[in-house]
Short mmCIF file of C-alpha atoms in Angstrom, two decimals:
data_model
loop_
_atom_site.label_atom_id
_atom_site.label_comp_id
_atom_site.label_asym_id
_atom_site.label_seq_id
_atom_site.Cartn_x
_atom_site.Cartn_y
_atom_site.Cartn_z
CA MET A 1 12.37 42.88 86.46
CA ARG A 2 12.91 43.70 82.82
CA SER A 3 10.23 45.55 80.89
CA VAL A 4 8.23 43.90 78.12
CA ALA A 5 10.11 45.86 75.50
CA GLU A 6 13.53 44.78 76.89
CA GLN A 7 12.59 41.12 77.07
CA ILE A 8 11.21 41.19 73.53
CA ASP A 9 14.41 42.81 72.26
CA ILE A 10 16.62 40.31 74.10
CA HIS A 11 14.62 37.35 72.81
CA THR A 12 14.76 38.72 69.27
CA GLY A 13 18.52 39.14 69.39
CA SER A 14 19.17 35.69 70.83
CA GLN A 15 16.90 34.06 68.27
CA ALA A 16 18.66 35.84 65.41
CA ASP A 17 22.10 34.77 66.74
CA SER A 18 21.06 31.15 67.12
CA GLU A 19 19.65 31.02 63.60
CA ALA A 20 22.66 32.74 62.06
CA GLY A 21 25.11 30.27 63.61
CA PRO A 22 28.46 30.91 65.31
CA GLY A 23 30.35 31.50 62.07
CA ALA A 24 27.80 33.57 60.21
CA ASP A 25 28.56 37.05 58.98
CA ARG A 26 26.02 39.25 60.72
CA GLY A 27 26.99 42.35 58.77
CA SER A 28 26.14 41.34 55.21
CA GLY A 29 22.51 40.25 55.39
CA ASP A 30 22.89 38.97 51.79
CA GLU A 31 23.62 35.33 52.65
CA PRO A 32 21.50 32.87 50.68
CA GLY A 33 18.75 31.31 52.76
CA THR A 34 18.66 34.12 55.33
CA GLU A 35 15.06 34.60 56.43
CA PRO A 36 13.72 38.15 56.50
CA VAL A 37 11.84 37.34 59.72
CA THR A 38 14.94 37.37 61.88
CA GLY A 39 17.69 38.72 59.67
CA SER A 40 19.30 42.15 59.92
CA PRO A 41 19.58 43.65 56.43
CA PRO A 42 22.00 46.52 55.73
CA GLY A 43 19.20 49.08 56.05
CA ALA A 44 18.02 47.81 59.43
CA PRO A 45 18.74 50.97 61.47
CA LYS A 46 16.83 53.11 59.00
CA ALA A 47 13.99 50.60 58.80
CA SER A 48 13.80 50.49 62.60
CA ALA A 49 13.61 54.24 62.76
CA ALA A 50 10.75 54.21 60.26
CA VAL A 51 8.85 51.59 62.24
CA VAL A 52 9.34 53.51 65.49
CA ARG A 53 8.22 56.74 63.81
CA ASP A 54 5.05 55.15 62.44
CA ALA A 55 4.30 53.36 65.68
CA LEU A 56 4.72 56.52 67.73
CA GLY A 57 2.50 58.37 65.30
CA VAL A 58 -0.30 55.90 65.90
CA GLY A 59 0.35 55.70 69.65
CA VAL A 60 0.32 59.46 70.13
CA ALA A 61 -2.67 60.13 67.84
CA VAL A 62 -4.87 57.48 69.44
CA GLY A 63 -3.48 57.99 72.94
CA LEU A 64 -4.59 61.60 72.96
CA SER A 65 -8.15 60.48 72.30
CA GLY A 66 -8.16 59.01 75.81
CA PHE A 67 -9.10 62.54 76.83
CA ALA A 68 -12.41 62.03 75.01
CA PHE A 69 -13.05 58.85 76.95
CA GLY A 70 -12.27 60.51 80.27
CA VAL A 71 -14.70 63.32 79.54
CA THR A 72 -17.40 60.97 78.25
CA SER A 73 -17.03 58.61 81.19
CA ALA A 74 -17.27 61.42 83.73
CA GLY A 75 -20.31 62.78 81.89
CA ALA A 76 -21.93 59.36 82.17
CA GLY A 77 -21.64 59.51 85.96
CA LEU A 78 -18.53 57.46 86.61
CA SER A 79 -16.08 58.71 89.19
CA VAL A 80 -12.47 59.55 88.38
CA PRO A 81 -11.11 56.31 89.98
CA GLN A 82 -13.70 54.24 88.07
CA THR A 83 -12.83 55.94 84.81
CA CYS A 84 -9.08 55.44 85.30
CA ALA A 85 -9.59 51.80 86.33
CA LEU A 86 -11.38 51.13 83.04
CA SER A 87 -8.44 52.49 81.01
CA LEU A 88 -5.83 50.73 83.13
CA LEU A 89 -7.51 47.29 83.20
CA VAL A 90 -9.77 47.14 80.14
CA PHE A 91 -7.65 49.22 77.74
CA THR A 92 -9.72 48.76 74.61
CA GLY A 93 -11.20 52.08 73.61
CA ALA A 94 -14.25 50.85 71.66
CA SER A 95 -15.41 48.66 74.53
CA GLN A 96 -14.86 51.45 77.03
CA PHE A 97 -16.86 53.91 74.95
CA ALA A 98 -19.61 51.28 74.49
CA LEU A 99 -19.82 50.75 78.24
CA VAL A 100 -20.05 54.37 79.29
CA GLY A 101 -22.32 55.16 76.31
CA ALA A 102 -24.83 52.49 77.42
CA LEU A 103 -24.65 53.74 81.01
CA ALA A 104 -25.18 57.32 79.86
CA ALA A 105 -28.27 56.21 77.95
CA GLY A 106 -29.73 54.75 81.16
CA GLY A 107 -28.90 51.10 80.36
CA ASN A 108 -28.54 48.37 82.95
CA PRO A 109 -24.93 48.04 84.13
CA LEU A 110 -24.92 44.30 83.40
CA THR A 111 -26.25 44.83 79.90
CA ALA A 112 -23.72 47.59 79.30
CA ALA A 113 -20.90 45.35 80.52
CA ALA A 114 -22.10 42.50 78.31
CA GLY A 115 -22.12 44.74 75.24
CA ALA A 116 -18.61 45.94 76.01
CA PHE A 117 -17.46 42.35 76.52
CA PHE A 118 -18.81 41.18 73.18
CA LEU A 119 -17.22 44.16 71.47
CA GLY A 120 -13.88 43.26 73.07
CA VAL A 121 -14.06 39.65 71.82
CA ARG A 122 -12.41 40.80 68.58
CA ASN A 123 -9.13 41.19 70.47
CA ALA A 124 -9.05 37.44 71.01
CA PHE A 125 -8.94 36.94 67.24
CA TYR A 126 -6.19 39.53 66.98
CA GLY A 127 -4.27 37.56 69.57
CA LEU A 128 -4.51 34.34 67.55
CA ARG A 129 -3.00 36.07 64.54
CA LEU A 130 -0.32 37.93 66.49
CA SER A 131 0.73 34.85 68.46
CA GLY A 132 2.25 33.22 65.39
CA LEU A 133 3.56 36.48 63.95
CA LEU A 134 5.34 37.79 67.05
CA ALA A 135 6.28 34.43 68.66
CA LEU A 136 6.99 36.14 71.97
CA PRO A 137 8.65 34.33 74.87
CA ARG A 138 6.21 32.82 77.35
CA SER A 139 7.36 35.11 80.16
CA VAL A 140 6.06 38.24 78.45
CA ARG A 141 2.93 36.91 76.77
CA PRO A 142 0.56 37.71 79.69
CA LEU A 143 1.81 41.31 79.74
CA ALA A 144 1.78 41.65 75.97
CA ALA A 145 -1.80 40.38 75.87
CA GLN A 146 -2.89 43.61 77.53
CA TRP A 147 -1.68 45.49 74.48
CA VAL A 148 -3.48 43.37 71.90
CA ILE A 149 -5.88 45.95 70.52
CA ASP A 150 -6.88 47.40 67.14
CA GLU A 151 -3.98 49.80 66.78
CA THR A 152 -1.12 47.52 67.88
CA SER A 153 -2.50 44.74 65.69
CA ALA A 154 -2.74 47.02 62.68
CA VAL A 155 0.83 48.29 63.07
CA ALA A 156 2.29 44.82 63.69
CA LEU A 157 0.46 43.20 60.78
CA ALA A 158 1.58 45.96 58.42
CA GLN A 159 5.25 45.11 58.93
CA PRO A 160 7.25 42.97 56.46
CA ASP A 161 9.06 40.76 59.00
CA ARG A 162 8.90 39.53 62.56
CA ARG A 163 11.54 41.87 63.92
CA SER A 164 9.72 44.95 62.65
CA ALA A 165 6.38 43.54 63.80
CA ARG A 166 7.70 43.11 67.34
CA LEU A 167 9.17 46.58 67.37
CA GLY A 168 5.99 48.16 66.00
CA PHE A 169 3.82 46.23 68.45
CA THR A 170 5.96 47.22 71.44
CA VAL A 171 6.35 50.91 70.60
CA THR A 172 2.68 51.31 69.71
CA GLY A 173 1.49 49.45 72.81
CA LEU A 174 3.78 51.30 75.21
CA SER A 175 3.17 54.79 73.88
CA LEU A 176 -0.55 54.23 73.53
CA TYR A 177 -0.98 52.72 76.98
CA VAL A 178 0.86 55.51 78.76
CA LEU A 179 -0.81 58.33 76.82
CA TRP A 180 -4.29 56.80 76.90
CA ASN A 181 -4.24 56.47 80.67
CA LEU A 182 -2.68 59.91 81.21
CA THR A 183 -5.21 61.67 79.00
CA THR A 184 -8.06 59.63 80.53
CA LEU A 185 -7.13 61.08 83.92
CA ILE A 186 -6.90 64.61 82.50
CA GLY A 187 -10.23 64.26 80.73
CA ALA A 188 -12.01 62.90 83.79
CA LEU A 189 -10.63 65.69 85.98
CA GLY A 190 -11.48 68.42 83.49
CA ALA A 191 -14.93 67.17 82.45
CA SER A 192 -16.72 69.66 84.66
CA ALA A 193 -15.09 72.55 82.84
CA LEU A 194 -16.51 71.48 79.46
CA GLY A 195 -20.16 71.56 80.44
CA ASP A 196 -22.36 69.34 78.31
CA THR A 197 -19.91 66.70 77.11
CA ALA A 198 -22.38 65.16 74.60
CA ALA A 199 -22.41 68.40 72.61
CA TRP A 200 -18.71 68.04 71.83
CA GLY A 201 -19.04 64.64 70.09
CA LEU A 202 -15.80 63.47 71.64
CA ASP A 203 -16.90 59.83 71.64
CA ALA A 204 -16.33 59.77 67.87
CA ALA A 205 -12.61 60.59 68.20
CA GLY A 206 -11.42 57.01 68.77
CA PRO A 207 -13.36 55.42 65.88
CA ALA A 208 -12.32 58.25 63.55
CA VAL A 209 -8.63 57.70 64.29
CA PHE A 210 -8.98 53.95 63.71
CA LEU A 211 -10.71 54.49 60.36
CA ALA A 212 -7.83 56.77 59.31
CA LEU A 213 -5.42 54.01 60.30
CA LEU A 214 -7.37 51.32 58.43
CA ALA A 215 -7.96 53.19 55.18
CA PRO A 216 -4.43 52.83 53.71
CA MET A 217 -4.60 49.07 54.20
CA LEU A 218 -7.61 48.70 51.84
CA ARG A 219 -5.51 48.28 48.73
CA GLY A 220 -7.19 45.38 46.95
CA THR A 221 -10.69 44.63 45.74
CA VAL A 222 -11.23 41.94 48.38
CA GLU A 223 -10.17 44.21 51.26
CA ARG A 224 -12.45 46.97 50.05
CA ALA A 225 -15.36 44.56 49.60
CA VAL A 226 -14.90 43.27 53.16
CA ALA A 227 -14.78 46.82 54.56
CA GLY A 228 -17.85 47.90 52.58
CA LEU A 229 -19.93 44.87 53.54
CA GLY A 230 -18.85 45.20 57.18
CA ALA A 231 -19.95 48.84 57.26
CA LEU A 232 -23.33 47.92 55.74
CA LEU A 233 -23.82 45.16 58.32
CA VAL A 234 -23.04 47.52 61.19
CA LEU A 235 -25.37 50.24 59.94
CA GLY A 236 -28.15 47.72 59.39
CA CYS A 237 -27.79 46.09 62.78
CA LEU A 238 -27.33 49.24 64.88
CA PRO A 239 -31.07 50.02 65.25
CA VAL A 240 -32.05 46.48 66.26
CA LEU A 241 -29.17 44.92 68.19
CA PRO A 242 -27.56 45.85 71.55
CA ALA A 243 -24.38 47.92 71.64
CA GLY A 244 -21.33 45.92 70.65
CA VAL A 245 -23.20 43.16 68.82
CA PRO A 246 -23.29 44.88 65.39
CA VAL A 247 -19.49 44.87 65.31
CA LEU A 248 -19.45 41.12 65.88
CA VAL A 249 -21.99 40.66 63.10
CA ALA A 250 -19.78 42.74 60.83
CA ALA A 251 -17.01 40.17 61.32
CA LEU A 252 -19.09 37.85 59.10
CA ALA A 253 -18.20 40.10 56.15
CA ALA A 254 -14.72 38.59 55.86
CA PRO A 255 -15.71 34.93 55.42
CA ALA A 256 -18.65 35.92 53.18
CA VAL A 257 -16.46 37.92 50.80
CA LEU A 258 -13.68 35.33 50.81
CA ALA A 259 -16.18 32.55 50.04
CA ALA A 260 -17.64 34.55 47.16
CA HIS A 261 -14.17 35.36 45.87
CA GLY A 262 -13.15 31.69 46.04
CA LEU A 263 -16.31 30.58 44.24
CA ARG A 264 -15.69 33.11 41.51
CA ALA A 265 -12.10 31.95 41.10
CA ARG A 266 -13.18 28.30 40.84
CA ARG A 267 -15.76 29.17 38.22
CA ALA A 268 -13.19 31.09 36.20
CA THR A 269 -10.79 28.14 36.40
CA GLY A 270 -13.54 25.77 35.30
CA GLU A 271 -14.47 27.95 32.32
CA GLY A 272 -10.80 28.12 31.31
CA ARG A 273 -10.55 24.33 31.34
CA ASP A 274 -13.72 23.92 29.26
CA ARG A 275 -12.22 26.09 26.56
#
């Protein structure tokens, strides 16, 4: 059975060949009408290397924070097999931290699981966006769905074309999945050697890495406004809502800012016409 990465690469190549046509020159990349989504420009090898480098950087940086989850989970009372099962099957760091954090605070397991579930709902929205961007073959979609998380979505959406998006998604997902699960095991096994795990503040490692990944993408006024409003909503809701729910409330920041931006644009257009 081929791996996800191999099948994605094969599908990408076949799609590019079929769109180029039997008589097309695949070496120039300067043909009129060639779409950047599937084309292979002259600088493709260098561009691919850059995508792989960036994707590996994200995968390694975030994957190493799986150690923090392993330690935190063991400190919350979960066994090593339970901790590893969460990383293997759930594989969404924020939801995992929310679950073990609620359990460590003495919360009901069902309530903790519900909070983690609601926090993980955001991945479904990522999937809707990535489905059209990546256009993966049906045979690999169930496997690729396991890798639809914050980091893979951020890397894929930052790419200029479909080929780069697929490559970034695959490399980030593979490197992150392997490292996250490996460091989860190491952290769970070594938790006893660290003593009081809460004193280390390791549960903040995952969110800190994601914020560092997100910051360069806030280039425009609208993006910064969405991020700022989302942060205010989370901070305001944290004291009164269950774990995981404030993040869902923060998702309202995007439509609110976009609606305000659209209203402002319409007003400016109307004023211009009146003049």
